XYZ file of C-alpha atoms in Angstrom:
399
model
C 118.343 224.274 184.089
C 122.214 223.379 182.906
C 123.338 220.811 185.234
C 126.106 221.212 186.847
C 130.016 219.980 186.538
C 129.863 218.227 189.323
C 126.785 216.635 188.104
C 127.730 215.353 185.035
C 131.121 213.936 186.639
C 128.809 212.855 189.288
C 127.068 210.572 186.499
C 129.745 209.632 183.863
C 131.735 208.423 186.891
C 128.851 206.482 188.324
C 128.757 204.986 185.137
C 132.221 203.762 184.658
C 133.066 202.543 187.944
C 129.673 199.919 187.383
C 131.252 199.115 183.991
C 134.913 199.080 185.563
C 133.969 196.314 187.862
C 133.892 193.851 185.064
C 137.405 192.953 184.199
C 136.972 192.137 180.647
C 135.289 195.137 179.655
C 137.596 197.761 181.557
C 139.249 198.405 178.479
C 136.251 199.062 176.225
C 134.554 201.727 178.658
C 138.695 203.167 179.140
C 138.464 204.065 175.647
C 135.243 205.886 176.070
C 136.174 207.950 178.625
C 137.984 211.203 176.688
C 134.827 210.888 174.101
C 132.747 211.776 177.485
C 135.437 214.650 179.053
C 135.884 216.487 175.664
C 131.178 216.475 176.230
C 131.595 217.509 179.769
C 133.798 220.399 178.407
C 131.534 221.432 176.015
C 128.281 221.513 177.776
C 129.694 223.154 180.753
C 129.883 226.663 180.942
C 127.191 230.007 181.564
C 123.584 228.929 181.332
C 122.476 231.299 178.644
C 125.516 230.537 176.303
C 124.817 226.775 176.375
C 120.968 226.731 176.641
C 121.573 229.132 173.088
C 124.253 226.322 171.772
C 121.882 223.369 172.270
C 119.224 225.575 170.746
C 121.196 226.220 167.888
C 122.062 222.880 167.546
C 118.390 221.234 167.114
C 117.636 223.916 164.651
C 120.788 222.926 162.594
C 119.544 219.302 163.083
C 115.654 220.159 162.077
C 117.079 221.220 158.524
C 119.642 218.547 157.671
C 118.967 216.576 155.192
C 120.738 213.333 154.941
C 121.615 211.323 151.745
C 119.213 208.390 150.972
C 120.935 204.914 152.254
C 119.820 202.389 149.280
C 118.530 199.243 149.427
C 121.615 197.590 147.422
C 123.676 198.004 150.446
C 121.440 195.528 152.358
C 121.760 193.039 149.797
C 122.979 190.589 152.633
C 120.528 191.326 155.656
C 118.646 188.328 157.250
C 116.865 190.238 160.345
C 113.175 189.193 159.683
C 110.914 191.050 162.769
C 108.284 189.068 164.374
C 105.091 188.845 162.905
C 102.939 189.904 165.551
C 103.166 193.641 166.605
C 102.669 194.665 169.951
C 103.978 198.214 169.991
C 105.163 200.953 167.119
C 105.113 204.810 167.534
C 106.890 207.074 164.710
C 105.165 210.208 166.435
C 103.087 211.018 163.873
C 99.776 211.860 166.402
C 102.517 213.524 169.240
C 103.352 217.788 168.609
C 106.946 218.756 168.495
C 108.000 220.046 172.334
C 105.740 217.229 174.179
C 106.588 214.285 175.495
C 104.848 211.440 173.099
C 101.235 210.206 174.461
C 101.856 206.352 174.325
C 105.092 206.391 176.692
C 106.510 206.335 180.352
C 108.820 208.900 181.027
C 110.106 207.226 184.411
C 112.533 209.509 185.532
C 114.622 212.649 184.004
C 113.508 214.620 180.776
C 113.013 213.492 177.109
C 110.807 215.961 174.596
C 109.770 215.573 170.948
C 111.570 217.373 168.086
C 112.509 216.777 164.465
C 115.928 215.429 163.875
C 117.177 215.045 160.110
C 113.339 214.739 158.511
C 111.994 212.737 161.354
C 110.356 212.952 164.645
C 112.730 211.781 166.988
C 112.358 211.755 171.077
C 115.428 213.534 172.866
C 116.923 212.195 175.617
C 118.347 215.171 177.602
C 119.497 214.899 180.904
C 120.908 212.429 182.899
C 120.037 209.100 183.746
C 116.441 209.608 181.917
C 114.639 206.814 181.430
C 111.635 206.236 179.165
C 109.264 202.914 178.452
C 106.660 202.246 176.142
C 103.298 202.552 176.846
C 102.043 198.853 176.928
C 98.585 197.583 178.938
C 100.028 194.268 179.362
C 103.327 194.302 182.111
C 104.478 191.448 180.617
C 104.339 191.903 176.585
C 107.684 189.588 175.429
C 107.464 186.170 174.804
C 110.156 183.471 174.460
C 110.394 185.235 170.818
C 110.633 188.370 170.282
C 112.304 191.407 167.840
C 112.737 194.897 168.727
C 113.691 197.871 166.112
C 114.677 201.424 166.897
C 116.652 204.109 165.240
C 118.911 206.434 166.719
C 120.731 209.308 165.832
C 124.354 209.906 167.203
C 126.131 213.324 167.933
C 128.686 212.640 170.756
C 128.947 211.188 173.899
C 127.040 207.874 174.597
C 124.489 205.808 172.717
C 121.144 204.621 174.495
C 121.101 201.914 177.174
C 118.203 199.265 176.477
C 117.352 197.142 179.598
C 115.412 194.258 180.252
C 112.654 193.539 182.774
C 111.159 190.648 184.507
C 107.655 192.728 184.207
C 106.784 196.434 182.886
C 106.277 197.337 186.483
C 110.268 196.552 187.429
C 110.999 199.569 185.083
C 109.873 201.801 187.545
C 111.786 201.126 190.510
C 116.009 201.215 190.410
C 118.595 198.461 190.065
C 115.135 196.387 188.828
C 116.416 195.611 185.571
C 117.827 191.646 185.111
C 119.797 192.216 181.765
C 120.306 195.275 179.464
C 122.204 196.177 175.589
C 124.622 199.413 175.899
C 125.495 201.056 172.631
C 128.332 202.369 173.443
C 129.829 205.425 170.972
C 133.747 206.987 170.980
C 136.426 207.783 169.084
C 138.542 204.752 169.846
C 135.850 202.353 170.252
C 132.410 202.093 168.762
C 130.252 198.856 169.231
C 128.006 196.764 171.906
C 127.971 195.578 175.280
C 125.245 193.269 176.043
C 124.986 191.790 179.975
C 122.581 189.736 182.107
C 123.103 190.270 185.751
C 123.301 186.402 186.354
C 126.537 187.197 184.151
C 130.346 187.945 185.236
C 131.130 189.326 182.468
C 128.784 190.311 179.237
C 129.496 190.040 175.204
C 130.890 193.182 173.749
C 131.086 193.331 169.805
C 133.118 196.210 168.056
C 131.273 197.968 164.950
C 132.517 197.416 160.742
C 134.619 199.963 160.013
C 132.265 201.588 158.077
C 130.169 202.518 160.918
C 132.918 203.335 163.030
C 134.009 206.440 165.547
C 133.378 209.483 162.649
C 131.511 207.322 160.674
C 128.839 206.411 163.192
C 128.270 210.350 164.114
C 126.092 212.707 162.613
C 123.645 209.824 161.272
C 120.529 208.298 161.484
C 121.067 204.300 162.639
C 118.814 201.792 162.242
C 119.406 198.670 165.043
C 117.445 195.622 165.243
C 117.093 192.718 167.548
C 116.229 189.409 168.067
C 115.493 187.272 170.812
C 114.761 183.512 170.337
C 115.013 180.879 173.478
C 117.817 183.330 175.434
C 119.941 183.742 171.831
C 120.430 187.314 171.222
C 121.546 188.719 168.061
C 122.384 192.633 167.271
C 122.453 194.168 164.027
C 123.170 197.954 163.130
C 122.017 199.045 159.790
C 123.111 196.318 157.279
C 125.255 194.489 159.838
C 125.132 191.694 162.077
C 127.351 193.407 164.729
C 126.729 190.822 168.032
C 125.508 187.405 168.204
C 125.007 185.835 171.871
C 124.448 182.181 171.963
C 123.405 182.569 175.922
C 121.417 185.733 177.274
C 121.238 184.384 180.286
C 117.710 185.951 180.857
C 114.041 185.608 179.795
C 112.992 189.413 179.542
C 109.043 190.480 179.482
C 109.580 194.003 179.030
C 112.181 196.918 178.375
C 112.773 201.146 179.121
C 115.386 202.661 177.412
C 118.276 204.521 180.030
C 120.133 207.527 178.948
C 123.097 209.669 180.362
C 122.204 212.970 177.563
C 122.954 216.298 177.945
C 120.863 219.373 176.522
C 123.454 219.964 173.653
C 123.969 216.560 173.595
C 120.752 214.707 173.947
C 120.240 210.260 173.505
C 117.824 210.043 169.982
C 115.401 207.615 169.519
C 112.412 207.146 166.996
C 110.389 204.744 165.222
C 110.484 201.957 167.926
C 108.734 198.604 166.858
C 108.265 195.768 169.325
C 107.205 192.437 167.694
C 106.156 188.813 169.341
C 107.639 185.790 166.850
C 111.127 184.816 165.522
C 110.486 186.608 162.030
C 109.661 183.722 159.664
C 112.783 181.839 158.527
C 111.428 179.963 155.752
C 114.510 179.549 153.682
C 114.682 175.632 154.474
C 111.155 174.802 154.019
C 108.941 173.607 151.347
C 106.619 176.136 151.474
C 102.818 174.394 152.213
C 101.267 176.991 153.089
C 98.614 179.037 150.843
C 100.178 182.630 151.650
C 102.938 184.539 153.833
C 101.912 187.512 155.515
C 105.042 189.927 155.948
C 105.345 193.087 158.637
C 108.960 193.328 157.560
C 108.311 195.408 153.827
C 108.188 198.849 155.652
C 107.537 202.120 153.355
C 108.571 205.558 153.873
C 105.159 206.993 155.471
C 102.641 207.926 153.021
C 104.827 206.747 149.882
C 105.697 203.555 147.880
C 109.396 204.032 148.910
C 110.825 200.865 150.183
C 112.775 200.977 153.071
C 116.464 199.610 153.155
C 115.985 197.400 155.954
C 112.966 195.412 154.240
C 116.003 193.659 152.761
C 115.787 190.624 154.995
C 112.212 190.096 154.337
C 112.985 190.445 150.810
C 116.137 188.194 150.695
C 113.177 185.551 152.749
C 110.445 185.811 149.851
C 113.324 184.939 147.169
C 114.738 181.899 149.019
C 111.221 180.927 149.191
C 110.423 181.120 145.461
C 113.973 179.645 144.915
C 113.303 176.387 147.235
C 109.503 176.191 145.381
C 109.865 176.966 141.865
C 106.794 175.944 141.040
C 104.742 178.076 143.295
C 103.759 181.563 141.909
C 102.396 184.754 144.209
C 100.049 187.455 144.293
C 101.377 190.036 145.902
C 98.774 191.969 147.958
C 99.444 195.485 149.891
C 97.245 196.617 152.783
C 97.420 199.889 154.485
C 95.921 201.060 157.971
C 92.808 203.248 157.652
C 94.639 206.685 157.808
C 93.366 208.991 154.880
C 90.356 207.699 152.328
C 89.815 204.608 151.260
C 90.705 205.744 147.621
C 93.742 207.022 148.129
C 94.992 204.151 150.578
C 93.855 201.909 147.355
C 96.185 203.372 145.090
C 98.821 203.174 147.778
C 98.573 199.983 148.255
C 98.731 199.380 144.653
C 101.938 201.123 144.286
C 103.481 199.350 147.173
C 102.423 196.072 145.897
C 104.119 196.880 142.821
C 106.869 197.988 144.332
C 107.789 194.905 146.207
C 107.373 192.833 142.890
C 109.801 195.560 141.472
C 112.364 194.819 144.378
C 111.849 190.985 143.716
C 112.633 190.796 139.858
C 115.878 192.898 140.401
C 116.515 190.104 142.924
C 116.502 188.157 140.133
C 112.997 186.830 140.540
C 111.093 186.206 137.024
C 108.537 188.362 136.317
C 105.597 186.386 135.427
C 105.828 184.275 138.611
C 104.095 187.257 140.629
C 101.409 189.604 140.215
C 99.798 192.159 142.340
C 97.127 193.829 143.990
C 96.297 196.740 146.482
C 93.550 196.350 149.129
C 94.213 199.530 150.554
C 92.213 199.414 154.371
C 89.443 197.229 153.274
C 91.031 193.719 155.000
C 92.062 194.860 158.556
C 93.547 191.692 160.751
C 93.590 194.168 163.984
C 91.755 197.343 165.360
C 92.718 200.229 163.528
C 92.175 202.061 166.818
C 95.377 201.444 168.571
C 99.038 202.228 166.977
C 99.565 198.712 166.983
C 96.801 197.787 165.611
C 97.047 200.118 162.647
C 100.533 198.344 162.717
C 99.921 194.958 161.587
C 97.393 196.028 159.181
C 100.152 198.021 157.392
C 101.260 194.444 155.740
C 102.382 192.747 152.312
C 100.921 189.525 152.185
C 102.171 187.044 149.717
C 99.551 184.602 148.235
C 99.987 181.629 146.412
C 98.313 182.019 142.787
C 96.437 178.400 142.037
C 96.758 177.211 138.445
């Protein structure tokens, strides 16, 4: 059912007079507020004329194809994710038209559907909220990095709150903290907020990623959260760092204000316990590193841009050691046979050495080998577990 003008004013005003009540970021939501009107406008109007728009719309989005962001243009990302994983979905067991098997939906509507060459979940009416699926109600520790992409047409970006507990996410005004990308023509960046705070940390986007650029897009962000220190990055940039959070979050939900032709759209979300392994400083002792952060198009050697800062790690390493030498050693999850995850893993091992020597790493200080499935560290049973078996570990070769 289209919801109504009223409705949507109902919401967007709801919205703004929260934000509104924080003096020094009145002006940032101000400039968002034509970006919402000229949606209003456009989603409003007979039932059968918009349902056939939005319709339209995903179709147009299902067969988009999108040019390939290289890895060069990360050449200066540090985000390392946590090395333990405690939650990733990319969709692949969920059916197009269903809402995905390991989430919450708390409240409003969100289906699957393929966005640009991905499965993507669609936010699409207001004030939805969704959370993953996660036994434990309390699943972040002091140290933490999340990672989700989104896609952005118009209107606003997804809100990402923070709990005291998993069970919070379920009841209203529970949430103690919470990250608003925030998406206009004037203004495109961050707010980030703890309730304990007056006022929050807002952070405009590059230029590059900004207003027009940003739309139309798939975006990857990433987060990390070490001892209440918060830092933002979207795509290849470091867009907010927060010295003070203000809060010690245990679990999140994503919030959304979408419409049906205008829908919030999230995939590939990966929740990880650790501060990513900063090793650039260290002489390195120990006898191998075991990296979640080399991430491969699925089914493919392809190396994802956003492995950069993983990548950028394992050369500081070998710079600071130059006397150390490393196997490199893929392992897959035990999707498919075991031959064909070998060869994968093969190809993905030599992939990252490939990605290392045009880092300007010398050749004959690595080697490599796939294991394909045959060394699981976790239960292939459970997304997460096939997770952090999906690894590149990097062992030191003994002379």
């Amino acid at each position: 059912m289209k919801p109504s003008r009223s409705f949507i004013y109902t919401s967007i005003g709801l919205l703004f007079a929260i934000c509104l009540s924080m003096p020094a970021q009145s002006q940032l939501l101000k400039k968002l507020k034509d970006k919402a009107n000229s949606v209003v406008d456009k989603t409003v109007g007979t039932g059968s004329s918009a349902a056939k728009e939005a319709s339209a719309e995903v179709k147009t989005l299902k067969d988009t194809v999108l040019p390939k962001v290289s890895i060069e243009a990360y050449q200066n990302y540090d985000f390392v994710p946590g090395d333990k994983i405690v939650f990733e979905d990319n969709f692949v067991e969920d059916e197009e038209g269903e809402f995905p098997i390991h989430w919450n939906l708390i409240s409003g509507q969100a289906t699957l559907n393929k966005i640009v060459e991905r499965k993507a979940l669609l936010l699409s009416t207001g004030w939805t909220r969704v959370s993953p699926a996660i036994k434990i109600p309390t699943y972040l520790t002091d140290t933490f990095t999340i990672e989700f992409d989104n896609y952005c047409q118009s209107g606003y970006g997804p809100e990402l709150f923070f709990f005291n507990s998993d069970d919070d996410s379920k009841g209203n005004d529970m949430e103690i903290a919470k990250i608003m990308f925030c998406e206009g023509n004037n203004w495109t960046g961050i707010f980030a907020k703890a309730k304990t705070q007056f006022n929050g940390f807002s952070a405009q986007y590059p230029v590059a990623i900004q207003g027009v650029n940003y739309y139309n897009k798939w975006h990857h962000i990433a987060i990390t959260y070490k001892n209440k220190r918060l830092k933002v990055y979207v795509d290849q940039y470091r867009v907010l760092s927060m010295p003070d959070f203000g809060v010690s979050p245990k679990s999140i939900a994503f919030k959304a204000d979408g419409i049906p032709n205008g829908p919030i759209i999230i995939a590939n979300l990966r929740i990880a316990n650790g501060g990513g392994m900063k090793m650039q400083e260290k002489k390195f002792m120990d006898t191998k590193i075991v990296t979640h952060g080399i991430n491969f198009d699925i089914d493919k050697a392809t190396i994802k841009p956003e492995s950069m800062g993983t990548l950028n790690m394992i050369v500081e390493v070998l710079k600071n050691n130059p006397d150390i030498k490393f196997d490199i050693q893929g392992h897959t999850d035990n999707t498919g046979n075991a031959a064909h995850n070998l060869t994968l893993s093969q190809q993905r091992a030599d992939a990252v050495k490939d990605a290392l020597v045009g880092l300007g790493v010398d050749a004959a200080r690595l080697t490599t080998i796939g294991k394909g499935d045959a060394s699981p560290i976790a239960d292939n049973a459970t997304p997460e577990g096939k997770a952090n078996n999906r690894r590149v570990e990097f062992v030191t070769i003994k002379d």
